[in-house]
Amino acid sequence: YNTAAAVQEVTAEQLQKGLYYHVQYLGTVEIEKPMRDVTADHRTALIVESINLTAERSGLKPENKLPAKRELPEAVRGVLGATYVVSKKGSKGGSGDVDMLVNLECLRVTRHGKTEVVEEIPIMDISVMSAGTVYYPSCLGFVVRDPTGKRTCHTFECGKYTSHILMVLVQGLGMKKRAQAAP
């Protein structure tokens, strides 16, 4: 396993081979509108609320106390659809206990310690991402567009690797885009 905890910048060679992380796959939220119809500020709010909803419904304990009644910000009302929880927190070895591989081609999620692929997302299908919220700083969320045009926000609880995984995804996506743009 190469968790790359101490790596600040990843190299193209490391991304070619891939970096592995043991994380919890919490679930997804459907996105009802194309991301091009959502302003940049609202995209961030969309990811943050997706993370909050999925983490809360999975039973993940918030780092800061959640308000008794929390309403969706106006910016994301009508954009977020159904929430699907994959993992109930505390179910170690359960359905959400996964290994995440990030490389230049894809983000692959497999059952922890197994080869069974849960999800394989082409790196170029990831459009917007964010790490952490006020309530769930150890969570990572990103929006994916599948071949049918459907968009979902995937949420993972990544512990101390949250910021690093975000950095790896951003660098991998940038390297892939530059490689595709090269003549």
PDB file of C-alpha atoms in Angstrom, residues 111-176:
ATOM      1  CA  ARG A 111     -14.152  -3.327  -1.217  1.00  0.00           C
ATOM      2  CA  HIS A 112     -11.440  -3.032   1.438  1.00  0.00           C
ATOM      3  CA  GLY A 113      -8.841  -5.748   0.964  1.00  0.00           C
ATOM      4  CA  LYS A 114     -10.661  -7.233  -2.023  1.00  0.00           C
ATOM      5  CA  THR A 115     -10.635  -6.787  -5.795  1.00  0.00           C
ATOM      6  CA  GLU A 116     -14.414  -6.267  -6.165  1.00  0.00           C
ATOM      7  CA  VAL A 117     -14.899  -2.899  -7.866  1.00  0.00           C
ATOM      8  CA  VAL A 118     -17.648  -0.793  -6.297  1.00  0.00           C
ATOM      9  CA  GLU A 119     -17.200   2.200  -8.572  1.00  0.00           C
ATOM     10  CA  GLU A 120     -14.779   3.233 -11.301  1.00  0.00           C
ATOM     11  CA  ILE A 121     -14.920   6.868 -12.314  1.00  0.00           C
ATOM     12  CA  PRO A 122     -12.879   8.203 -15.232  1.00  0.00           C
ATOM     13  CA  ILE A 123     -10.792  11.079 -13.861  1.00  0.00           C
ATOM     14  CA  MET A 124     -12.129  13.399 -16.597  1.00  0.00           C
ATOM     15  CA  ASP A 125     -15.732  12.809 -15.410  1.00  0.00           C
ATOM     16  CA  ILE A 126     -15.008  14.525 -12.073  1.00  0.00           C
ATOM     17  CA  SER A 127     -16.064  18.155 -12.407  1.00  0.00           C
ATOM     18  CA  VAL A 128     -16.223  19.854  -8.992  1.00  0.00           C
ATOM     19  CA  MET A 129     -14.703  18.790  -5.669  1.00  0.00           C
ATOM     20  CA  SER A 130     -14.322  20.002  -2.112  1.00  0.00           C
ATOM     21  CA  ALA A 131     -12.666  18.746   1.052  1.00  0.00           C
ATOM     22  CA  GLY A 132     -14.256  19.156   4.436  1.00  0.00           C
ATOM     23  CA  THR A 133     -17.080  21.211   5.890  1.00  0.00           C
ATOM     24  CA  VAL A 134     -17.508  22.986   9.224  1.00  0.00           C
ATOM     25  CA  TYR A 135     -19.309  19.902  10.553  1.00  0.00           C
ATOM     26  CA  TYR A 136     -17.446  17.155   8.704  1.00  0.00           C
ATOM     27  CA  PRO A 137     -13.845  18.306   8.027  1.00  0.00           C
ATOM     28  CA  SER A 138     -12.630  14.752   7.288  1.00  0.00           C
ATOM     29  CA  CYS A 139     -15.011  14.302   4.347  1.00  0.00           C
ATOM     30  CA  LEU A 140     -14.354  14.702   0.634  1.00  0.00           C
ATOM     31  CA  GLY A 141     -17.035  15.254  -1.975  1.00  0.00           C
ATOM     32  CA  PHE A 142     -16.934  15.483  -5.748  1.00  0.00           C
ATOM     33  CA  VAL A 143     -19.438  15.686  -8.590  1.00  0.00           C
ATOM     34  CA  VAL A 144     -19.329  13.096 -11.352  1.00  0.00           C
ATOM     35  CA  ARG A 145     -21.162  13.090 -14.671  1.00  0.00           C
ATOM     36  CA  ASP A 146     -21.870   9.609 -15.993  1.00  0.00           C
ATOM     37  CA  PRO A 147     -22.167   8.714 -19.719  1.00  0.00           C
ATOM     38  CA  THR A 148     -25.939   9.358 -19.647  1.00  0.00           C
ATOM     39  CA  GLY A 149     -25.399  12.911 -18.350  1.00  0.00           C
ATOM     40  CA  LYS A 150     -26.664  12.135 -14.835  1.00  0.00           C
ATOM     41  CA  ARG A 151     -24.717  13.916 -12.092  1.00  0.00           C
ATOM     42  CA  THR A 152     -24.079  12.719  -8.559  1.00  0.00           C
ATOM     43  CA  CYS A 153     -21.975  13.984  -5.670  1.00  0.00           C
ATOM     44  CA  HIS A 154     -19.986  11.179  -4.037  1.00  0.00           C
ATOM     45  CA  THR A 155     -18.958  11.563  -0.386  1.00  0.00           C
ATOM     46  CA  PHE A 156     -16.112   9.784   1.386  1.00  0.00           C
ATOM     47  CA  GLU A 157     -14.854  10.010   4.964  1.00  0.00           C
ATOM     48  CA  CYS A 158     -11.088  10.106   4.507  1.00  0.00           C
ATOM     49  CA  GLY A 159      -9.727  10.924   7.968  1.00  0.00           C
ATOM     50  CA  LYS A 160      -6.309  12.556   7.923  1.00  0.00           C
ATOM     51  CA  TYR A 161      -5.953  11.981   4.163  1.00  0.00           C
ATOM     52  CA  THR A 162      -8.822  14.288   3.098  1.00  0.00           C
ATOM     53  CA  SER A 163      -6.706  17.263   1.977  1.00  0.00           C
ATOM     54  CA  HIS A 164      -4.099  15.019   0.402  1.00  0.00           C
ATOM     55  CA  ILE A 165      -6.660  13.104  -1.658  1.00  0.00           C
ATOM     56  CA  LEU A 166      -8.166  16.399  -2.847  1.00  0.00           C
ATOM     57  CA  MET A 167      -4.706  17.626  -3.868  1.00  0.00           C
ATOM     58  CA  VAL A 168      -4.001  14.338  -5.708  1.00  0.00           C
ATOM     59  CA  LEU A 169      -7.332  14.551  -7.568  1.00  0.00           C
ATOM     60  CA  VAL A 170      -6.686  18.173  -8.579  1.00  0.00           C
ATOM     61  CA  GLN A 171      -3.141  17.370  -9.739  1.00  0.00           C
ATOM     62  CA  GLY A 172      -4.238  14.210 -11.571  1.00  0.00           C
ATOM     63  CA  LEU A 173      -7.055  16.030 -13.336  1.00  0.00           C
ATOM     64  CA  GLY A 174      -4.684  18.848 -14.309  1.00  0.00           C
ATOM     65  CA  MET A 175      -2.060  16.414 -15.645  1.00  0.00           C
ATOM     66  CA  LYS A 176      -4.685  14.511 -17.622  1.00  0.00           C
TER      67      LYS A 176
END
